[in-house]
PDB file of C-alpha atoms in Angstrom:
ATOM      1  CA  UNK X   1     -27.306 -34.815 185.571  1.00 73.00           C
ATOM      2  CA  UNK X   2     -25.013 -32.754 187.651  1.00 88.00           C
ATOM      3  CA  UNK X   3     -21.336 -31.810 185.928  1.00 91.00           C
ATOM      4  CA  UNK X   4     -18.639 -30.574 188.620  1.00 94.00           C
ATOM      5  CA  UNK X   5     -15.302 -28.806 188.079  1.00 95.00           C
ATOM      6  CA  UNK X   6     -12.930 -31.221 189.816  1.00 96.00           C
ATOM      7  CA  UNK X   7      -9.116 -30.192 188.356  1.00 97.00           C
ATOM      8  CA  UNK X   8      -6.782 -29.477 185.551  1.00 98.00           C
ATOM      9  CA  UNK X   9      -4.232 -31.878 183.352  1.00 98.00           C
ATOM     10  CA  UNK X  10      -0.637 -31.186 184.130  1.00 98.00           C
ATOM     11  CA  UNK X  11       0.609 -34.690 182.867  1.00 97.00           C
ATOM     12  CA  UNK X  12      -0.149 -36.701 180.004  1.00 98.00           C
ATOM     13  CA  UNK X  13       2.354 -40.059 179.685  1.00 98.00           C
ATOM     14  CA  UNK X  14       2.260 -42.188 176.932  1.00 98.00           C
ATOM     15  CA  UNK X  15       4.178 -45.502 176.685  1.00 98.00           C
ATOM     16  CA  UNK X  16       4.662 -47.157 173.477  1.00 98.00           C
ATOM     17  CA  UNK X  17       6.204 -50.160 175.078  1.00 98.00           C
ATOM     18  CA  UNK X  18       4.849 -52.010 178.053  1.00 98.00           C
ATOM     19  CA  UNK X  19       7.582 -51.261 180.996  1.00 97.00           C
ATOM     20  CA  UNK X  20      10.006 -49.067 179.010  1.00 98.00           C
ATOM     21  CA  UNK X  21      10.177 -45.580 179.988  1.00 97.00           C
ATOM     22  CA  UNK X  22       7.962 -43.622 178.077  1.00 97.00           C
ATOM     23  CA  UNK X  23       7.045 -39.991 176.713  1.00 98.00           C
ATOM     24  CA  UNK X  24       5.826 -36.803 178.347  1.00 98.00           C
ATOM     25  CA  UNK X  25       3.486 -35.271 175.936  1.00 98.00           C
ATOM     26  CA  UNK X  26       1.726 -31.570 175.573  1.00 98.00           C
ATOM     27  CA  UNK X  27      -1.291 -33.429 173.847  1.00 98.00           C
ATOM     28  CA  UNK X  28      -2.464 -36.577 172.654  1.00 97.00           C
ATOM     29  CA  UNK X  29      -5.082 -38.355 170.128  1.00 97.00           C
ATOM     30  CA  UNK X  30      -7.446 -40.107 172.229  1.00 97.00           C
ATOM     31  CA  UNK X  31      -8.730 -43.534 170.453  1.00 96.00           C
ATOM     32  CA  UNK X  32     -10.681 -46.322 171.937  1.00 95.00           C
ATOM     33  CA  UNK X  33      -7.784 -48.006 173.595  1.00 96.00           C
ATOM     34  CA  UNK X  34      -6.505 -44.943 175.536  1.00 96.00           C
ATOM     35  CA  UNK X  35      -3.901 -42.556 174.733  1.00 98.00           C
ATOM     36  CA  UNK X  36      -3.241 -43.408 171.003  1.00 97.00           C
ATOM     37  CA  UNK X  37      -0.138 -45.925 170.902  1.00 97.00           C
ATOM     38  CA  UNK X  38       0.178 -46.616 174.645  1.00 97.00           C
ATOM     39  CA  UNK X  39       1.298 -49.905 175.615  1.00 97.00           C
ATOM     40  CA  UNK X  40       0.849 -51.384 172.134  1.00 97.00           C
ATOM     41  CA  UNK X  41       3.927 -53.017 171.920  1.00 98.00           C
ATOM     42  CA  UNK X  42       4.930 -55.536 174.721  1.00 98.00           C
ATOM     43  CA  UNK X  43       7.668 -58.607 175.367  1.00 98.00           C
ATOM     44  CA  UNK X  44       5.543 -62.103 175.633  1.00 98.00           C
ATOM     45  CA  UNK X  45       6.610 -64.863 178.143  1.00 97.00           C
ATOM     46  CA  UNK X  46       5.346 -67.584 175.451  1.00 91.00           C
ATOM     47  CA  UNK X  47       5.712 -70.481 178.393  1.00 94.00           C
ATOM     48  CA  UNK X  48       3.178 -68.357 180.386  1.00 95.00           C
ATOM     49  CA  UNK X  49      -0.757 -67.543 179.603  1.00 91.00           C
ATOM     50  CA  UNK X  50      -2.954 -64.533 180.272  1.00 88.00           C
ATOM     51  CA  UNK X  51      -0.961 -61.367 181.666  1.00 87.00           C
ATOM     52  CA  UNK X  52       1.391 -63.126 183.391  1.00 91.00           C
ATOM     53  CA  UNK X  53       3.088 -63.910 180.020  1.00 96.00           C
ATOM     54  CA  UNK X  54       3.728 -60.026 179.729  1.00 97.00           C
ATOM     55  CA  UNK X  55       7.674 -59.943 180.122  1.00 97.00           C
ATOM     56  CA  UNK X  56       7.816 -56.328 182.745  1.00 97.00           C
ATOM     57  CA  UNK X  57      10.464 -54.424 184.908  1.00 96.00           C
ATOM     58  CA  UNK X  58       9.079 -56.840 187.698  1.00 94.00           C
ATOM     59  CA  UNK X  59      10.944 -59.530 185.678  1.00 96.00           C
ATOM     60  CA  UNK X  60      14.457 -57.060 184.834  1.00 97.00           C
ATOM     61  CA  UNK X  61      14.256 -53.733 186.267  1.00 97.00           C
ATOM     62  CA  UNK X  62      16.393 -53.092 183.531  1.00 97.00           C
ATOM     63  CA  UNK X  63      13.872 -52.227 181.378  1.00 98.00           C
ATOM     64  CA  UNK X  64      12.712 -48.837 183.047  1.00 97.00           C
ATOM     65  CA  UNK X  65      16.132 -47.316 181.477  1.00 97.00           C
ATOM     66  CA  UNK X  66      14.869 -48.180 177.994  1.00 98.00           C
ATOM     67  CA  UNK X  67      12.483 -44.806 176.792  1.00 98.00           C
ATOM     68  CA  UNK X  68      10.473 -45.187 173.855  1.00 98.00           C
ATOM     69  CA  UNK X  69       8.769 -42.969 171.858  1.00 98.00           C
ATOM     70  CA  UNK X  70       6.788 -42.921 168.830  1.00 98.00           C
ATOM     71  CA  UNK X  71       7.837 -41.165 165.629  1.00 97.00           C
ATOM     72  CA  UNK X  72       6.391 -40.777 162.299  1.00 94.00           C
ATOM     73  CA  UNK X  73       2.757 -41.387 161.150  1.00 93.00           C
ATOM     74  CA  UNK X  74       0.726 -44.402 161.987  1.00 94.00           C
ATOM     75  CA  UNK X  75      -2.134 -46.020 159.915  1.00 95.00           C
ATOM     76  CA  UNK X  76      -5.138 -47.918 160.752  1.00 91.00           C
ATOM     77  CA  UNK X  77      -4.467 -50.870 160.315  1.00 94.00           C
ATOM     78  CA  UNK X  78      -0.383 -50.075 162.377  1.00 97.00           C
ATOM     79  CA  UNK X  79       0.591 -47.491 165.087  1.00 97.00           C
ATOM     80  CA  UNK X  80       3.724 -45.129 163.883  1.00 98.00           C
ATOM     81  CA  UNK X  81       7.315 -46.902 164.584  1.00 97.00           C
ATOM     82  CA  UNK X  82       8.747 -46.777 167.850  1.00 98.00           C
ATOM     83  CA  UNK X  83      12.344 -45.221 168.822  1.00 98.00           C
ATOM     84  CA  UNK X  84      13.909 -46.722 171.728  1.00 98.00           C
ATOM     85  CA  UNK X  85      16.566 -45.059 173.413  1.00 98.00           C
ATOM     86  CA  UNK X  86      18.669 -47.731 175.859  1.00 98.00           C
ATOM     87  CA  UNK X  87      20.351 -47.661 178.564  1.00 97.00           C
ATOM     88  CA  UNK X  88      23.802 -46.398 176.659  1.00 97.00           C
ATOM     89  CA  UNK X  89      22.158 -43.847 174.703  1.00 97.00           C
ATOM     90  CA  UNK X  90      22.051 -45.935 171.379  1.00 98.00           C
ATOM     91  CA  UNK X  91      19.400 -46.046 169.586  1.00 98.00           C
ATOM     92  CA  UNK X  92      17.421 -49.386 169.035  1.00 97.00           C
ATOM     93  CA  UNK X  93      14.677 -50.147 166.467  1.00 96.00           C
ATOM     94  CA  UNK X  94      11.504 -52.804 167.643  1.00 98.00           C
ATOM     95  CA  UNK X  95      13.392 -55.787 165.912  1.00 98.00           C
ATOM     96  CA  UNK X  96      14.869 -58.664 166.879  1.00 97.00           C
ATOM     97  CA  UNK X  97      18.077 -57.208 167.649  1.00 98.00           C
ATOM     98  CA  UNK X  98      16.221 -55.520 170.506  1.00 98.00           C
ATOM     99  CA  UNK X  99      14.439 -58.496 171.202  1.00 98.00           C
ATOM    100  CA  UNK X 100      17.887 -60.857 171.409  1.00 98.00           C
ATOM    101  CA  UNK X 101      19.117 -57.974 174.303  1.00 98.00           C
ATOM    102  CA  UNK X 102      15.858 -58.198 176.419  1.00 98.00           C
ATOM    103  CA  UNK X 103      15.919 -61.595 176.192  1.00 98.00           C
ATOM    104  CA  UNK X 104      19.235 -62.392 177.381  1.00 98.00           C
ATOM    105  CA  UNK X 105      17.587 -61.280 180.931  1.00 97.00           C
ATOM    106  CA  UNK X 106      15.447 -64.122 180.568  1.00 97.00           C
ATOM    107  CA  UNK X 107      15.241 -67.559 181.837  1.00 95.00           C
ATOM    108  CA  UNK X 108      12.762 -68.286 178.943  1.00 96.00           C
ATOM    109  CA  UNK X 109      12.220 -67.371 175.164  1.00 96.00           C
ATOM    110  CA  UNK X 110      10.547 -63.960 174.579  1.00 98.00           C
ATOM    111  CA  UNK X 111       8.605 -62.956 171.244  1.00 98.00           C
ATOM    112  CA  UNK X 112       7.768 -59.018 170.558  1.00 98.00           C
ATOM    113  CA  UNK X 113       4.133 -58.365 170.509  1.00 97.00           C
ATOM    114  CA  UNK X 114       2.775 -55.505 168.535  1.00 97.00           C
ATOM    115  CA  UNK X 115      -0.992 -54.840 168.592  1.00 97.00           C
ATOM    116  CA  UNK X 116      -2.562 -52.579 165.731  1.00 96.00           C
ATOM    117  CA  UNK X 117      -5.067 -49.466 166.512  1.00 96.00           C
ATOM    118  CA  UNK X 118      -8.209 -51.696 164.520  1.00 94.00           C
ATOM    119  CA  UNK X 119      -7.935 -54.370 167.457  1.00 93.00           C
ATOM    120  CA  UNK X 120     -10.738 -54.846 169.470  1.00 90.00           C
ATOM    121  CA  UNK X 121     -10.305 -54.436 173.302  1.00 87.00           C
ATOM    122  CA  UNK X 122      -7.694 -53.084 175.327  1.00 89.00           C
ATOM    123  CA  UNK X 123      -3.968 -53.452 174.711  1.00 95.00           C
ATOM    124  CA  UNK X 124      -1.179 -54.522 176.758  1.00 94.00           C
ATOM    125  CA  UNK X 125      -2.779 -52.335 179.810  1.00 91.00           C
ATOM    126  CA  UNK X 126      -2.835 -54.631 183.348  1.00 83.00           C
ATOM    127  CA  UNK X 127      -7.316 -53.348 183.308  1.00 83.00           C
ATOM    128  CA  UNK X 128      -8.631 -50.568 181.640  1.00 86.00           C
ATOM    129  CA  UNK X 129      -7.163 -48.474 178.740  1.00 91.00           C
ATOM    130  CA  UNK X 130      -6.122 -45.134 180.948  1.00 97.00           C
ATOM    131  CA  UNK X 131      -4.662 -44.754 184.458  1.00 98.00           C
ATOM    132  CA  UNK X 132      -5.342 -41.167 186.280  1.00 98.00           C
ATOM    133  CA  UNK X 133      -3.472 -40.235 189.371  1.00 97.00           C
ATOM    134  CA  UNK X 134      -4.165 -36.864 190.931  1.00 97.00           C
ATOM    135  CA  UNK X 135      -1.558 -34.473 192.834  1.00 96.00           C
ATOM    136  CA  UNK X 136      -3.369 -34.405 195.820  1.00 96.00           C
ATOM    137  CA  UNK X 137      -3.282 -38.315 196.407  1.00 96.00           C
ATOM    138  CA  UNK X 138       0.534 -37.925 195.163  1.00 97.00           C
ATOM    139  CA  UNK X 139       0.837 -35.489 198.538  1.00 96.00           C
ATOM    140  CA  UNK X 140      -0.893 -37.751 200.465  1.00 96.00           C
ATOM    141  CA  UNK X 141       1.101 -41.033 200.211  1.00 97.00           C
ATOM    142  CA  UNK X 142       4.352 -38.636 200.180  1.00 97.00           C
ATOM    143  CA  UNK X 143       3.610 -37.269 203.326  1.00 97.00           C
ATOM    144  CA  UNK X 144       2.701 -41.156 204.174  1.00 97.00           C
ATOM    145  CA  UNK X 145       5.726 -42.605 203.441  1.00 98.00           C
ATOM    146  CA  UNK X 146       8.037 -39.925 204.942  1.00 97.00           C
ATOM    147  CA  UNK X 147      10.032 -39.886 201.569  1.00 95.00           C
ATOM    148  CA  UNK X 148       9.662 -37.435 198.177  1.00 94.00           C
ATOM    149  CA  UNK X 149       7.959 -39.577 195.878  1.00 95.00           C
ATOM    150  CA  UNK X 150       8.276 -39.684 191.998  1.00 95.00           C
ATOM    151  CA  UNK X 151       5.072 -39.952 189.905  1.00 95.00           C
ATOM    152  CA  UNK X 152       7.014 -41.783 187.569  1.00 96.00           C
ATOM    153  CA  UNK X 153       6.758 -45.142 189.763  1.00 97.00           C
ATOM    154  CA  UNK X 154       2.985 -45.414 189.132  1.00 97.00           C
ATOM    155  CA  UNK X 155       3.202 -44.738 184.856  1.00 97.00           C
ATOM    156  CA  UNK X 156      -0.038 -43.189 185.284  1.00 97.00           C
ATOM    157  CA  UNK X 157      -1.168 -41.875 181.858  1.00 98.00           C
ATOM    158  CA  UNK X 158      -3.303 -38.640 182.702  1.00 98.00           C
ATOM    159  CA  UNK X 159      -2.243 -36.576 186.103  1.00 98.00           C
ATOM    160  CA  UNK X 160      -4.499 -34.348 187.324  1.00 98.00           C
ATOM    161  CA  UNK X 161      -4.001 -30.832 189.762  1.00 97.00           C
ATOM    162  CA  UNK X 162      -7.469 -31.418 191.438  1.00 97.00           C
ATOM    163  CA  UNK X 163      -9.599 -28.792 193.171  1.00 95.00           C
ATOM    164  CA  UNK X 164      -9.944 -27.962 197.059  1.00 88.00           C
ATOM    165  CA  UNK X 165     -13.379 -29.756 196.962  1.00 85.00           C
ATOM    166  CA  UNK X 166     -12.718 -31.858 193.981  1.00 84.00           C
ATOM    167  CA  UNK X 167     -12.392 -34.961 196.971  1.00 83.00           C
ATOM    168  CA  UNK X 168     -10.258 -38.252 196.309  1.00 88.00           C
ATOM    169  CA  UNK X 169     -10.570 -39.644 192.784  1.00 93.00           C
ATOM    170  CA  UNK X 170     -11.876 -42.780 193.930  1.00 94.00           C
ATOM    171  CA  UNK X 171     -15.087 -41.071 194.627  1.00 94.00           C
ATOM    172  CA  UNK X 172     -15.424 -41.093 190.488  1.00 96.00           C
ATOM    173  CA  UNK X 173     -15.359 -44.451 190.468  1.00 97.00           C
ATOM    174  CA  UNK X 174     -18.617 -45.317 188.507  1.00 96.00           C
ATOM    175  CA  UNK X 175     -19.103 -41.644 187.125  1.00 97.00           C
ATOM    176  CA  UNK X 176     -17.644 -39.867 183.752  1.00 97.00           C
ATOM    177  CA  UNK X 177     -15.285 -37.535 183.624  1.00 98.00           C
ATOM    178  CA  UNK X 178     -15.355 -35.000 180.735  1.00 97.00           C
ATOM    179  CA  UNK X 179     -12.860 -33.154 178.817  1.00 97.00           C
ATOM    180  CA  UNK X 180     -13.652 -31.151 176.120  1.00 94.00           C
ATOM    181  CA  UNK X 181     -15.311 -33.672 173.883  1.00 93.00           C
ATOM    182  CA  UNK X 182     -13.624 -36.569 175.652  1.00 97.00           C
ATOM    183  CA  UNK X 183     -15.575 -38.965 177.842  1.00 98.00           C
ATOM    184  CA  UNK X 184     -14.181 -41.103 180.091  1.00 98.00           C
ATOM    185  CA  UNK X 185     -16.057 -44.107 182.058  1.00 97.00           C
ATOM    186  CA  UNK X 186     -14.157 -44.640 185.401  1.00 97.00           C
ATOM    187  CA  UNK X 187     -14.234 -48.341 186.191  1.00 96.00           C
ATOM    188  CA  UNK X 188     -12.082 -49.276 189.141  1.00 96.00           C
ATOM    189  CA  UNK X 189      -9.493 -48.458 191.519  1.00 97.00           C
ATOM    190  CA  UNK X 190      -5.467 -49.639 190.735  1.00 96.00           C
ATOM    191  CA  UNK X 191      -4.329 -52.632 192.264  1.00 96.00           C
ATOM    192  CA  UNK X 192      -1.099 -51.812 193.143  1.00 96.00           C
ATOM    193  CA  UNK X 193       2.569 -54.092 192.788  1.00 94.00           C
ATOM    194  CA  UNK X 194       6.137 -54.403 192.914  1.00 94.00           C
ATOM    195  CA  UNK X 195       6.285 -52.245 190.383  1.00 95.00           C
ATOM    196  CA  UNK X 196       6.075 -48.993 192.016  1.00 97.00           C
ATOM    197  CA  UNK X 197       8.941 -50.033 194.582  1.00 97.00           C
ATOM    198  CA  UNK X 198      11.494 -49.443 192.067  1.00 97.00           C
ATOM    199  CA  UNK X 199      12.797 -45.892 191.520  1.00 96.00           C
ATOM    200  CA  UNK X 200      12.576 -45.314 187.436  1.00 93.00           C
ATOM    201  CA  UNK X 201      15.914 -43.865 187.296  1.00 93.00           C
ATOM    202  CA  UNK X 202      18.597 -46.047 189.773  1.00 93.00           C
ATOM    203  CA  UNK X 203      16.466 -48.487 189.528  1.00 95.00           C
ATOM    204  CA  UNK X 204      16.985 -49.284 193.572  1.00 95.00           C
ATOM    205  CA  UNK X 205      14.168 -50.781 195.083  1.00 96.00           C
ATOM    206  CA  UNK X 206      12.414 -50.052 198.383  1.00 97.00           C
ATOM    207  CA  UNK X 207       9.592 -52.270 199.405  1.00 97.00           C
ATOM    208  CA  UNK X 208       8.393 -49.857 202.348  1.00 98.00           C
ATOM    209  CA  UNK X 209       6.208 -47.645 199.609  1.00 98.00           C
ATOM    210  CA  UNK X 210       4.225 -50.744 198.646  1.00 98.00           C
ATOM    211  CA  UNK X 211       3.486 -51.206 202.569  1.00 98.00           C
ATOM    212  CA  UNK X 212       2.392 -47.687 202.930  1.00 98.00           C
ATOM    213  CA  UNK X 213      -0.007 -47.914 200.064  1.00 98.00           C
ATOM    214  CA  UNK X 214      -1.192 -51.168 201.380  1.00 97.00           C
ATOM    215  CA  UNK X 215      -1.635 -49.408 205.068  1.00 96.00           C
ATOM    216  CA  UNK X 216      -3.144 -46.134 204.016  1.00 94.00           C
ATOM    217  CA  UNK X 217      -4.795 -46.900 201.067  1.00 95.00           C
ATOM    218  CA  UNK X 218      -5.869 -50.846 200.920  1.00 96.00           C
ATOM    219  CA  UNK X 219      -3.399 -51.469 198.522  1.00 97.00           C
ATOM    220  CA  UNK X 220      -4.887 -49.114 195.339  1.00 97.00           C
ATOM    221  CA  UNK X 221      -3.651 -46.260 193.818  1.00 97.00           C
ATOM    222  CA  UNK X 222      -5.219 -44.536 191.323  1.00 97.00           C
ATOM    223  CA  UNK X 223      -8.203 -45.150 188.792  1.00 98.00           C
ATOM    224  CA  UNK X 224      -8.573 -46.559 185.538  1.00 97.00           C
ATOM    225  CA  UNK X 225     -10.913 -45.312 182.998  1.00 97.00           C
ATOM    226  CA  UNK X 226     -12.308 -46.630 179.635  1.00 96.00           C
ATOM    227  CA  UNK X 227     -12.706 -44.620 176.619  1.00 97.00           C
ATOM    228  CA  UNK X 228     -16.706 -43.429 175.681  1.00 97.00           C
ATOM    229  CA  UNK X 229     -15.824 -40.451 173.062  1.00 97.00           C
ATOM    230  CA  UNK X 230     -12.402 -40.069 171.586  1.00 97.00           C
ATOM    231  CA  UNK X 231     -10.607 -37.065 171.081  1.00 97.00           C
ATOM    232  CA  UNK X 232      -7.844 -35.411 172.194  1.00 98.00           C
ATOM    233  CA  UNK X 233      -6.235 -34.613 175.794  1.00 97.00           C
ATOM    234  CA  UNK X 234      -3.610 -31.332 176.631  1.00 98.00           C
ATOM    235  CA  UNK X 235      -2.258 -29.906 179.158  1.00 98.00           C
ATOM    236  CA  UNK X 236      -3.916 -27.598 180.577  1.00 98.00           C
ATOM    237  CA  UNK X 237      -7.560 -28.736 179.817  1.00 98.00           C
ATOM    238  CA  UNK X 238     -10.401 -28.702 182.443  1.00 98.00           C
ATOM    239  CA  UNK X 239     -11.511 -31.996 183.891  1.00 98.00           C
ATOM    240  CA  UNK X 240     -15.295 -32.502 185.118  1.00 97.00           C
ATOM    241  CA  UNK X 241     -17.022 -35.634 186.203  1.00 96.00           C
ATOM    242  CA  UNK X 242     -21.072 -35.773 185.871  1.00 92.00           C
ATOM    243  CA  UNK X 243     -23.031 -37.988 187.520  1.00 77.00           C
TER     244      UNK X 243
END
């Protein structure tokens, strides 16, 4: 088994609610899910099955100027409570005040879904529990798209500063990355959507980034990675894959 240097952790993202702006964080508890607490609470389409009843910024763009953040101390059977900052600068609470002001964006009846850390599987993640982005493809599809280019759009949970030789991160695809004690199995490239056409703070959208990553990069953008040892991620920390 061979174990290469390929970059350092500048970013680590967590978000507490699927499609709210989330929280930049110096470190973070890594649990079988992903970063602890990400994406565990989500809006539910109940008139639709399987992800597409996930209620996203796809459906209200709106919902990008909602940031949430987790405060307090979870347990294992519940993740810690969730602040949500809106759009005004009030603060909400997960309730079904919150819920009643999402909704009213809707054409259909929402319901809040909150998963707990003892669940089995992932949470309300689109594949696998964390999505990794690296600088260099950042550059890349920048220098593509003829435009400067917010990682923001792509809600990536780990960014990495790669290496001159570290090559493109789909090359790990199949291999483990290490950090410290943390092992990471990475499964597949990131499909990419409408999602990443909308610019997380006006909210304008521009459907000419979605055609560059579909021309220079088949429409992926990114990797997602499983969970094989917990632990926990910061800044700064050395990134390896083996294989």
């Amino acid at each position: 088994m061979s174990i290469q240097p390929v970059g350092t952790i500048v970013q680590l993202n967590r978000y507490p609610v699927k499609s709210f702006g989330g929280e930049s964080l110096s470190s973070s508890q890594v649990d079988t899910h992903g970063l602890y607490g990400d994406r565990a609470r989500a809006f539910i389409d109940e008139t639709k099955e399987g992800w597409d009843r996930y209620y996203t910024a796809r459906n209200y763009a709106g919902m990008l100027e909602y940031k949430a953040k987790l405060v307090g101390e979870g347990t294992a059977h519940a993740f810690p409570e969730v602040q949500i900052t809106g759009p005004d600068s009030r603060i909400r609470e997960w309730n079904e005040e919150l819920l009643a002001e999402i909704e009213s964006h809707s054409k259909n009846k929402l319901t809040l879904l909150e998963y707990a850390p003892d669940r089995d599987g992932v949470l309300a993640v689109d594949s696998d529990g964390i999505l990794i982005i690296t600088d260099r493809s950042l550059r890349l599809l920048a220098d593509a798209w003829g435009k400067s280019l917010d990682y923001r759009r792509f809600r990536a949970n780990i960014v990495i500063a790669v290496n001159n030789d570290a090559g493109h991160e789909r090359e790990w695809i199949g291999k483990q990355l290490r950090v410290g004690d943390i092992a990471l199995h990475v499964k597949s490239e990131c499909d990419r959507c409408s999602m990443i056409t909308i610019d997380p703070d006006r909210l304008e959208k521009d459907s000419s980034l979605l055609r560059t990553v579909n021309e220079k990069f088949g429409l992926n953008f990114g990797v997602y990675a499983n969970v094989e040892q917990t632990g926990t991620l910061s800044i700064g920390d050395a990134v390896y894959v083996t294989e």
